[in-house]
Amino acid sequence: MSVKSRREMLATCANGFGGLALLHMLARQSAAAERKPHYPAKAKSVIFLFMDGGPSQMDTFDPKPRLTKENGQKIPIKTPTTVFNISDKVYGSPFTFKQYGQSGAWVSDLFPHTAECVDDMTIIRSMVADHSEHTAANYFIHSGSGFQGRPSMGAWVNYGLGSASENLPGFIVLESGLIPPGGMDCFGSGFLPATYQGTLFRKGEHPVADLQPLESDPALQQNKLGLLSKLNQGVVKRFGQVSEIDATIANYEMAFRMQSAVPDLLDFSKESEATKKMYGIGEKPTDEFGRECLIARRLVERGVRFIELLSPARPGVDRWDQHGSLESGHRINAQSTDKPIAALLKDLKARGLLDSTLVIWGGEFGRTPCAQFPDGGYVTRIGRDHNPFGFTMWMAGGGVKGGLVYGATDEYGYFAVENKVHIHDLHATMLHLLGMDHTKLTYYYGGRNMRLTDVHGNIVKDILA
């Protein structure tokens, strides 16, 4: 008997109560049940610190002395077409670099706090991507495809491993004012069941829309949910289908449990003043992102599988996308995120959670070494254009080596020339650290088995601890 016919039998026999039981079982199984990885995992959770807009590699973690030496001169290499019509003039970094830690990794003065954690980080200087426009690039880094409608990596992780939390979704996105170009589809479930999509937590007293109880009396609310279950049972009895409403049932049940779990998650009263100060909570400009980072640590403690943090909105600054005024724009963004990120890494390590939590930092691409002049002249408002041909991301914890600088770009920071790491490789390595074979984590759709890495991707074994 086929799965469909078994479902139809349960939906029609005994007045449909078999279907009701099946619905409840499937909802709990799909939404909360943990599933075994393909092999022993190093990481249990992922925190993705998404620096929307594209931080400049030669101004953050990949110093290029030649840019400083040849500042304002014509770049002597053939350059690709970029998104905007920029100049061929070299732009030396306005920031200074120092070496940190036992590893001696170079970090710019944008990140004095994060620099203290370099011995726990693998800094990948040879990232490459396929798209140089924000929306397509955002889809690509999140889903492995530059097109809308594919499942986000958080959805894939949630689908592959299930949630370790009974009362919270397995994939949560924390934002404080900015949604990246591409919108909520960056965090969608695509062709996977809707239970695996990202749940957006906004800043403020009520971070999840429509989560507040509609009734002041819990018993009355439970009675209404009971009635809803009976109505759903009626649908099953009439149509003999469960797949279409499975996700809805699971989401209603999860929302009910979240009504008590979310207020507890956001209650920092049990956190020490020293911890809150370390994250920069209550201080400008770190309060918003500091809260995101502290919530991320608390989500890891509660078993949430994939957590994505979005850069905070800053007045007068367009994310990390500095086509003009790069010096001030990057500094404002760094001041908002540097201290909280360092606190997150140190806090996870102090609590014994860093080894099992993979932290990933980076944007959808990097920036060009050539200058962009928004007002037509070589002035202080210089910026940089998009560059997917060679940029920097870093990883920490979760089974990657600490104190490692991997890969390299050319002398100008334009192209990755050593140990290239494609976004597909990043996804394959992330899944490997979570105990999943990226070639086996598949979902049948459109006539073939689909996966996060499509038909690409190699595990970057050199960075594994």
PDB file of C-alpha atoms in Angstrom, residues 56-276:
ATOM      1  CA  SER A  56      36.123  45.106   2.090  1.00  0.00           C
ATOM      2  CA  GLN A  57      38.748  42.368   2.468  1.00  0.00           C
ATOM      3  CA  MET A  58      41.735  44.719   2.076  1.00  0.00           C
ATOM      4  CA  ASP A  59      40.340  46.932   4.852  1.00  0.00           C
ATOM      5  CA  THR A  60      39.559  44.155   7.361  1.00  0.00           C
ATOM      6  CA  PHE A  61      41.555  40.892   7.351  1.00  0.00           C
ATOM      7  CA  ASP A  62      43.657  40.910   4.153  1.00  0.00           C
ATOM      8  CA  PRO A  63      46.204  43.770   4.215  1.00  0.00           C
ATOM      9  CA  LYS A  64      47.712  44.857   0.913  1.00  0.00           C
ATOM     10  CA  PRO A  65      50.785  47.105   1.347  1.00  0.00           C
ATOM     11  CA  ARG A  66      51.019  47.572  -2.413  1.00  0.00           C
ATOM     12  CA  LEU A  67      47.710  49.467  -2.370  1.00  0.00           C
ATOM     13  CA  THR A  68      49.168  51.948   0.091  1.00  0.00           C
ATOM     14  CA  LYS A  69      52.380  52.288  -1.910  1.00  0.00           C
ATOM     15  CA  GLU A  70      50.539  52.864  -5.210  1.00  0.00           C
ATOM     16  CA  ASN A  71      47.589  54.844  -3.858  1.00  0.00           C
ATOM     17  CA  GLY A  72      46.055  56.960  -6.647  1.00  0.00           C
ATOM     18  CA  GLN A  73      48.069  55.276  -9.420  1.00  0.00           C
ATOM     19  CA  LYS A  74      46.604  53.269 -12.288  1.00  0.00           C
ATOM     20  CA  ILE A  75      46.289  49.583 -11.460  1.00  0.00           C
ATOM     21  CA  PRO A  76      48.633  47.614 -13.780  1.00  0.00           C
ATOM     22  CA  ILE A  77      46.459  44.497 -14.136  1.00  0.00           C
ATOM     23  CA  LYS A  78      43.445  43.753 -16.316  1.00  0.00           C
ATOM     24  CA  THR A  79      40.308  44.221 -14.253  1.00  0.00           C
ATOM     25  CA  PRO A  80      36.875  42.675 -14.788  1.00  0.00           C
ATOM     26  CA  THR A  81      33.619  44.479 -15.376  1.00  0.00           C
ATOM     27  CA  THR A  82      32.078  45.621 -12.115  1.00  0.00           C
ATOM     28  CA  VAL A  83      28.576  46.675 -11.166  1.00  0.00           C
ATOM     29  CA  PHE A  84      29.332  50.385 -11.445  1.00  0.00           C
ATOM     30  CA  ASN A  85      31.638  52.395 -13.639  1.00  0.00           C
ATOM     31  CA  ILE A  86      34.579  52.815 -11.323  1.00  0.00           C
ATOM     32  CA  SER A  87      38.030  54.213 -11.944  1.00  0.00           C
ATOM     33  CA  ASP A  88      41.236  52.308 -12.628  1.00  0.00           C
ATOM     34  CA  LYS A  89      42.957  54.125  -9.737  1.00  0.00           C
ATOM     35  CA  VAL A  90      44.285  52.153  -6.774  1.00  0.00           C
ATOM     36  CA  TYR A  91      42.766  53.032  -3.405  1.00  0.00           C
ATOM     37  CA  GLY A  92      45.060  52.359  -0.441  1.00  0.00           C
ATOM     38  CA  SER A  93      43.375  51.276   2.756  1.00  0.00           C
ATOM     39  CA  PRO A  94      42.617  54.123   5.167  1.00  0.00           C
ATOM     40  CA  PHE A  95      42.999  51.688   8.077  1.00  0.00           C
ATOM     41  CA  THR A  96      46.101  50.368   9.818  1.00  0.00           C
ATOM     42  CA  PHE A  97      46.869  46.698  10.446  1.00  0.00           C
ATOM     43  CA  LYS A  98      48.536  44.904  13.339  1.00  0.00           C
ATOM     44  CA  GLN A  99      49.374  41.291  14.108  1.00  0.00           C
ATOM     45  CA  TYR A 100      47.511  39.572  16.932  1.00  0.00           C
ATOM     46  CA  GLY A 101      47.668  36.388  18.961  1.00  0.00           C
ATOM     47  CA  GLN A 102      50.157  33.569  18.843  1.00  0.00           C
ATOM     48  CA  SER A 103      49.226  33.039  15.201  1.00  0.00           C
ATOM     49  CA  GLY A 104      50.253  36.574  14.266  1.00  0.00           C
ATOM     50  CA  ALA A 105      47.195  37.101  12.058  1.00  0.00           C
ATOM     51  CA  TRP A 106      46.853  40.581  10.603  1.00  0.00           C
ATOM     52  CA  VAL A 107      43.681  42.505  11.483  1.00  0.00           C
ATOM     53  CA  SER A 108      42.826  46.132  10.766  1.00  0.00           C
ATOM     54  CA  ASP A 109      42.072  48.690  13.443  1.00  0.00           C
ATOM     55  CA  LEU A 110      38.370  48.289  12.597  1.00  0.00           C
ATOM     56  CA  PHE A 111      38.233  45.181  14.811  1.00  0.00           C
ATOM     57  CA  PRO A 112      40.345  45.612  17.981  1.00  0.00           C
ATOM     58  CA  HIS A 113      38.051  43.313  19.993  1.00  0.00           C
ATOM     59  CA  THR A 114      37.546  40.562  17.411  1.00  0.00           C
ATOM     60  CA  ALA A 115      41.312  40.623  16.820  1.00  0.00           C
ATOM     61  CA  GLU A 116      41.782  39.254  20.332  1.00  0.00           C
ATOM     62  CA  CYS A 117      40.087  36.029  19.174  1.00  0.00           C
ATOM     63  CA  VAL A 118      42.204  35.255  16.076  1.00  0.00           C
ATOM     64  CA  ASP A 119      43.717  32.159  17.683  1.00  0.00           C
ATOM     65  CA  ASP A 120      40.227  30.632  17.683  1.00  0.00           C
ATOM     66  CA  MET A 121      39.560  31.588  14.047  1.00  0.00           C
ATOM     67  CA  THR A 122      40.289  30.310  10.564  1.00  0.00           C
ATOM     68  CA  ILE A 123      40.509  33.387   8.348  1.00  0.00           C
ATOM     69  CA  ILE A 124      39.791  32.430   4.717  1.00  0.00           C
ATOM     70  CA  ARG A 125      41.239  35.048   2.383  1.00  0.00           C
ATOM     71  CA  SER A 126      40.411  33.221  -0.862  1.00  0.00           C
ATOM     72  CA  MET A 127      36.616  33.148  -1.027  1.00  0.00           C
ATOM     73  CA  VAL A 128      34.969  33.354  -4.453  1.00  0.00           C
ATOM     74  CA  ALA A 129      31.329  33.658  -5.472  1.00  0.00           C
ATOM     75  CA  ASP A 130      29.353  33.711  -8.714  1.00  0.00           C
ATOM     76  CA  HIS A 131      27.440  36.975  -8.501  1.00  0.00           C
ATOM     77  CA  SER A 132      28.353  40.651  -8.143  1.00  0.00           C
ATOM     78  CA  GLU A 133      24.845  42.071  -7.636  1.00  0.00           C
ATOM     79  CA  HIS A 134      23.409  42.118  -4.124  1.00  0.00           C
ATOM     80  CA  THR A 135      20.133  40.249  -4.558  1.00  0.00           C
ATOM     81  CA  ALA A 136      21.556  37.375  -6.597  1.00  0.00           C
ATOM     82  CA  ALA A 137      24.654  37.242  -4.374  1.00  0.00           C
ATOM     83  CA  ASN A 138      22.496  37.118  -1.236  1.00  0.00           C
ATOM     84  CA  TYR A 139      20.461  34.247  -2.642  1.00  0.00           C
ATOM     85  CA  PHE A 140      23.698  32.544  -3.620  1.00  0.00           C
ATOM     86  CA  ILE A 141      25.458  32.714  -0.264  1.00  0.00           C
ATOM     87  CA  HIS A 142      22.278  31.611   1.494  1.00  0.00           C
ATOM     88  CA  SER A 143      20.999  28.918  -0.860  1.00  0.00           C
ATOM     89  CA  GLY A 144      23.771  28.010  -3.298  1.00  0.00           C
ATOM     90  CA  SER A 145      21.739  29.476  -6.168  1.00  0.00           C
ATOM     91  CA  GLY A 146      21.501  33.009  -7.491  1.00  0.00           C
ATOM     92  CA  PHE A 147      17.811  32.536  -8.195  1.00  0.00           C
ATOM     93  CA  GLN A 148      14.872  33.106  -5.908  1.00  0.00           C
ATOM     94  CA  GLY A 149      13.017  30.180  -4.363  1.00  0.00           C
ATOM     95  CA  ARG A 150      15.736  27.746  -3.311  1.00  0.00           C
ATOM     96  CA  PRO A 151      15.994  26.564   0.321  1.00  0.00           C
ATOM     97  CA  SER A 152      18.314  28.548   2.567  1.00  0.00           C
ATOM     98  CA  MET A 153      21.253  26.749   4.170  1.00  0.00           C
ATOM     99  CA  GLY A 154      19.499  27.151   7.519  1.00  0.00           C
ATOM    100  CA  ALA A 155      16.495  25.323   6.115  1.00  0.00           C
ATOM    101  CA  TRP A 156      18.739  22.545   4.783  1.00  0.00           C
ATOM    102  CA  VAL A 157      20.406  22.157   8.188  1.00  0.00           C
ATOM    103  CA  ASN A 158      17.023  22.081   9.900  1.00  0.00           C
ATOM    104  CA  TYR A 159      15.750  19.530   7.370  1.00  0.00           C
ATOM    105  CA  GLY A 160      18.830  17.339   7.709  1.00  0.00           C
ATOM    106  CA  LEU A 161      19.198  17.294  11.489  1.00  0.00           C
ATOM    107  CA  GLY A 162      15.857  18.410  12.883  1.00  0.00           C
ATOM    108  CA  SER A 163      15.579  20.710  15.852  1.00  0.00           C
ATOM    109  CA  ALA A 164      17.102  19.967  19.223  1.00  0.00           C
ATOM    110  CA  SER A 165      14.665  22.422  20.806  1.00  0.00           C
ATOM    111  CA  GLU A 166      11.096  21.495  21.729  1.00  0.00           C
ATOM    112  CA  ASN A 167       9.907  25.065  22.173  1.00  0.00           C
ATOM    113  CA  LEU A 168      11.756  27.097  19.550  1.00  0.00           C
ATOM    114  CA  PRO A 169      12.177  26.797  15.775  1.00  0.00           C
ATOM    115  CA  GLY A 170      15.322  25.145  14.497  1.00  0.00           C
ATOM    116  CA  PHE A 171      16.214  28.094  12.237  1.00  0.00           C
ATOM    117  CA  ILE A 172      15.992  31.640  13.617  1.00  0.00           C
ATOM    118  CA  VAL A 173      16.989  34.951  12.013  1.00  0.00           C
ATOM    119  CA  LEU A 174      17.748  37.922  14.293  1.00  0.00           C
ATOM    120  CA  GLU A 175      17.458  41.401  12.792  1.00  0.00           C
ATOM    121  CA  SER A 176      17.599  44.925  14.117  1.00  0.00           C
ATOM    122  CA  GLY A 177      16.309  47.065  11.310  1.00  0.00           C
ATOM    123  CA  LEU A 178      17.650  45.770   7.982  1.00  0.00           C
ATOM    124  CA  ILE A 179      16.516  42.894   5.767  1.00  0.00           C
ATOM    125  CA  PRO A 180      19.060  42.142   2.984  1.00  0.00           C
ATOM    126  CA  PRO A 181      18.218  42.678  -0.704  1.00  0.00           C
ATOM    127  CA  GLY A 182      16.273  39.607  -1.759  1.00  0.00           C
ATOM    128  CA  GLY A 183      14.033  39.858   1.286  1.00  0.00           C
ATOM    129  CA  MET A 184      12.729  36.966   3.327  1.00  0.00           C
ATOM    130  CA  ASP A 185      13.394  34.515   0.487  1.00  0.00           C
ATOM    131  CA  CYS A 186      17.023  34.577   1.676  1.00  0.00           C
ATOM    132  CA  PHE A 187      15.792  32.578   4.682  1.00  0.00           C
ATOM    133  CA  GLY A 188      13.017  30.596   3.006  1.00  0.00           C
ATOM    134  CA  SER A 189      12.464  26.846   2.773  1.00  0.00           C
ATOM    135  CA  GLY A 190      11.989  26.828  -1.013  1.00  0.00           C
ATOM    136  CA  PHE A 191      10.723  23.436  -2.090  1.00  0.00           C
ATOM    137  CA  LEU A 192      11.320  21.959   1.391  1.00  0.00           C
ATOM    138  CA  PRO A 193       8.322  21.803   3.761  1.00  0.00           C
ATOM    139  CA  ALA A 194       7.524  25.191   5.274  1.00  0.00           C
ATOM    140  CA  THR A 195       8.379  24.014   8.798  1.00  0.00           C
ATOM    141  CA  TYR A 196      12.085  24.392   7.904  1.00  0.00           C
ATOM    142  CA  GLN A 197      12.033  28.057   6.909  1.00  0.00           C
ATOM    143  CA  GLY A 198      13.689  30.733   9.034  1.00  0.00           C
ATOM    144  CA  THR A 199      11.653  32.421  11.754  1.00  0.00           C
ATOM    145  CA  LEU A 200      12.340  36.155  11.927  1.00  0.00           C
ATOM    146  CA  PHE A 201      12.899  37.706  15.353  1.00  0.00           C
ATOM    147  CA  ARG A 202      12.688  41.494  15.125  1.00  0.00           C
ATOM    148  CA  LYS A 203      14.039  43.861  17.750  1.00  0.00           C
ATOM    149  CA  GLY A 204      11.666  45.132  20.409  1.00  0.00           C
ATOM    150  CA  GLU A 205       9.290  43.793  23.036  1.00  0.00           C
ATOM    151  CA  HIS A 206       7.411  41.519  20.619  1.00  0.00           C
ATOM    152  CA  PRO A 207       9.997  40.070  18.221  1.00  0.00           C
ATOM    153  CA  VAL A 208       7.739  37.489  16.564  1.00  0.00           C
ATOM    154  CA  ALA A 209       4.653  38.705  14.727  1.00  0.00           C
ATOM    155  CA  ASP A 210       1.246  37.424  15.908  1.00  0.00           C
ATOM    156  CA  LEU A 211       2.775  35.415  18.736  1.00  0.00           C
ATOM    157  CA  GLN A 212       0.961  37.132  21.593  1.00  0.00           C
ATOM    158  CA  PRO A 213      -1.890  35.068  23.104  1.00  0.00           C
ATOM    159  CA  LEU A 214      -5.278  36.096  21.782  1.00  0.00           C
ATOM    160  CA  GLU A 215      -6.944  35.060  25.034  1.00  0.00           C
ATOM    161  CA  SER A 216      -6.009  36.059  28.562  1.00  0.00           C
ATOM    162  CA  ASP A 217      -7.346  32.740  29.844  1.00  0.00           C
ATOM    163  CA  PRO A 218      -4.941  29.879  28.897  1.00  0.00           C
ATOM    164  CA  ALA A 219      -7.751  27.321  29.201  1.00  0.00           C
ATOM    165  CA  LEU A 220      -9.863  29.206  26.682  1.00  0.00           C
ATOM    166  CA  GLN A 221      -6.947  29.362  24.272  1.00  0.00           C
ATOM    167  CA  GLN A 222      -6.355  25.615  24.623  1.00  0.00           C
ATOM    168  CA  ASN A 223     -10.026  24.977  23.927  1.00  0.00           C
ATOM    169  CA  LYS A 224      -9.786  27.029  20.753  1.00  0.00           C
ATOM    170  CA  LEU A 225      -6.709  25.095  19.672  1.00  0.00           C
ATOM    171  CA  GLY A 226      -8.623  21.895  20.332  1.00  0.00           C
ATOM    172  CA  LEU A 227     -11.418  23.120  18.072  1.00  0.00           C
ATOM    173  CA  LEU A 228      -8.855  23.971  15.403  1.00  0.00           C
ATOM    174  CA  SER A 229      -7.528  20.419  15.575  1.00  0.00           C
ATOM    175  CA  LYS A 230     -11.042  19.062  15.033  1.00  0.00           C
ATOM    176  CA  LEU A 231     -11.509  21.327  12.030  1.00  0.00           C
ATOM    177  CA  ASN A 232      -8.201  20.131  10.597  1.00  0.00           C
ATOM    178  CA  GLN A 233      -9.373  16.565  11.133  1.00  0.00           C
ATOM    179  CA  GLY A 234     -12.432  17.413   9.105  1.00  0.00           C
ATOM    180  CA  VAL A 235     -10.260  18.575   6.233  1.00  0.00           C
ATOM    181  CA  VAL A 236      -8.341  15.304   6.316  1.00  0.00           C
ATOM    182  CA  LYS A 237     -11.564  13.319   6.374  1.00  0.00           C
ATOM    183  CA  ARG A 238     -12.901  15.179   3.328  1.00  0.00           C
ATOM    184  CA  PHE A 239      -9.786  15.317   1.174  1.00  0.00           C
ATOM    185  CA  GLY A 240      -7.615  12.455   2.379  1.00  0.00           C
ATOM    186  CA  GLN A 241      -4.455  14.583   2.377  1.00  0.00           C
ATOM    187  CA  VAL A 242      -2.084  15.571   5.151  1.00  0.00           C
ATOM    188  CA  SER A 243       0.997  17.000   3.422  1.00  0.00           C
ATOM    189  CA  GLU A 244      -0.619  20.337   2.635  1.00  0.00           C
ATOM    190  CA  ILE A 245      -1.545  21.081   6.231  1.00  0.00           C
ATOM    191  CA  ASP A 246       1.265  19.256   8.003  1.00  0.00           C
ATOM    192  CA  ALA A 247       3.388  22.421   8.150  1.00  0.00           C
ATOM    193  CA  THR A 248       0.424  24.495   9.327  1.00  0.00           C
ATOM    194  CA  ILE A 249      -0.332  22.091  12.168  1.00  0.00           C
ATOM    195  CA  ALA A 250       3.332  22.058  13.203  1.00  0.00           C
ATOM    196  CA  ASN A 251       3.562  25.842  13.108  1.00  0.00           C
ATOM    197  CA  TYR A 252       0.453  26.291  15.265  1.00  0.00           C
ATOM    198  CA  GLU A 253       1.825  23.870  17.845  1.00  0.00           C
ATOM    199  CA  MET A 254       5.242  25.537  17.797  1.00  0.00           C
ATOM    200  CA  ALA A 255       3.705  28.999  18.143  1.00  0.00           C
ATOM    201  CA  PHE A 256       1.795  27.865  21.210  1.00  0.00           C
ATOM    202  CA  ARG A 257       4.980  26.596  22.850  1.00  0.00           C
ATOM    203  CA  MET A 258       6.884  29.731  21.818  1.00  0.00           C
ATOM    204  CA  GLN A 259       4.451  31.945  23.723  1.00  0.00           C
ATOM    205  CA  SER A 260       6.215  30.963  26.930  1.00  0.00           C
ATOM    206  CA  ALA A 261       9.674  30.216  25.512  1.00  0.00           C
ATOM    207  CA  VAL A 262      10.286  33.571  23.784  1.00  0.00           C
ATOM    208  CA  PRO A 263       9.731  35.827  26.839  1.00  0.00           C
ATOM    209  CA  ASP A 264      12.133  33.627  28.800  1.00  0.00           C
ATOM    210  CA  LEU A 265      14.676  33.823  25.964  1.00  0.00           C
ATOM    211  CA  LEU A 266      14.574  37.621  25.968  1.00  0.00           C
ATOM    212  CA  ASP A 267      14.732  37.974  29.758  1.00  0.00           C
ATOM    213  CA  PHE A 268      18.300  39.050  30.524  1.00  0.00           C
ATOM    214  CA  SER A 269      17.653  39.482  34.268  1.00  0.00           C
ATOM    215  CA  LYS A 270      19.647  36.347  35.084  1.00  0.00           C
ATOM    216  CA  GLU A 271      22.620  37.501  33.019  1.00  0.00           C
ATOM    217  CA  SER A 272      25.340  39.198  35.065  1.00  0.00           C
ATOM    218  CA  GLU A 273      26.066  42.877  34.603  1.00  0.00           C
ATOM    219  CA  ALA A 274      29.580  41.901  33.548  1.00  0.00           C
ATOM    220  CA  THR A 275      28.181  39.728  30.764  1.00  0.00           C
ATOM    221  CA  LYS A 276      25.878  42.451  29.495  1.00  0.00           C
TER     222      LYS A 276
END
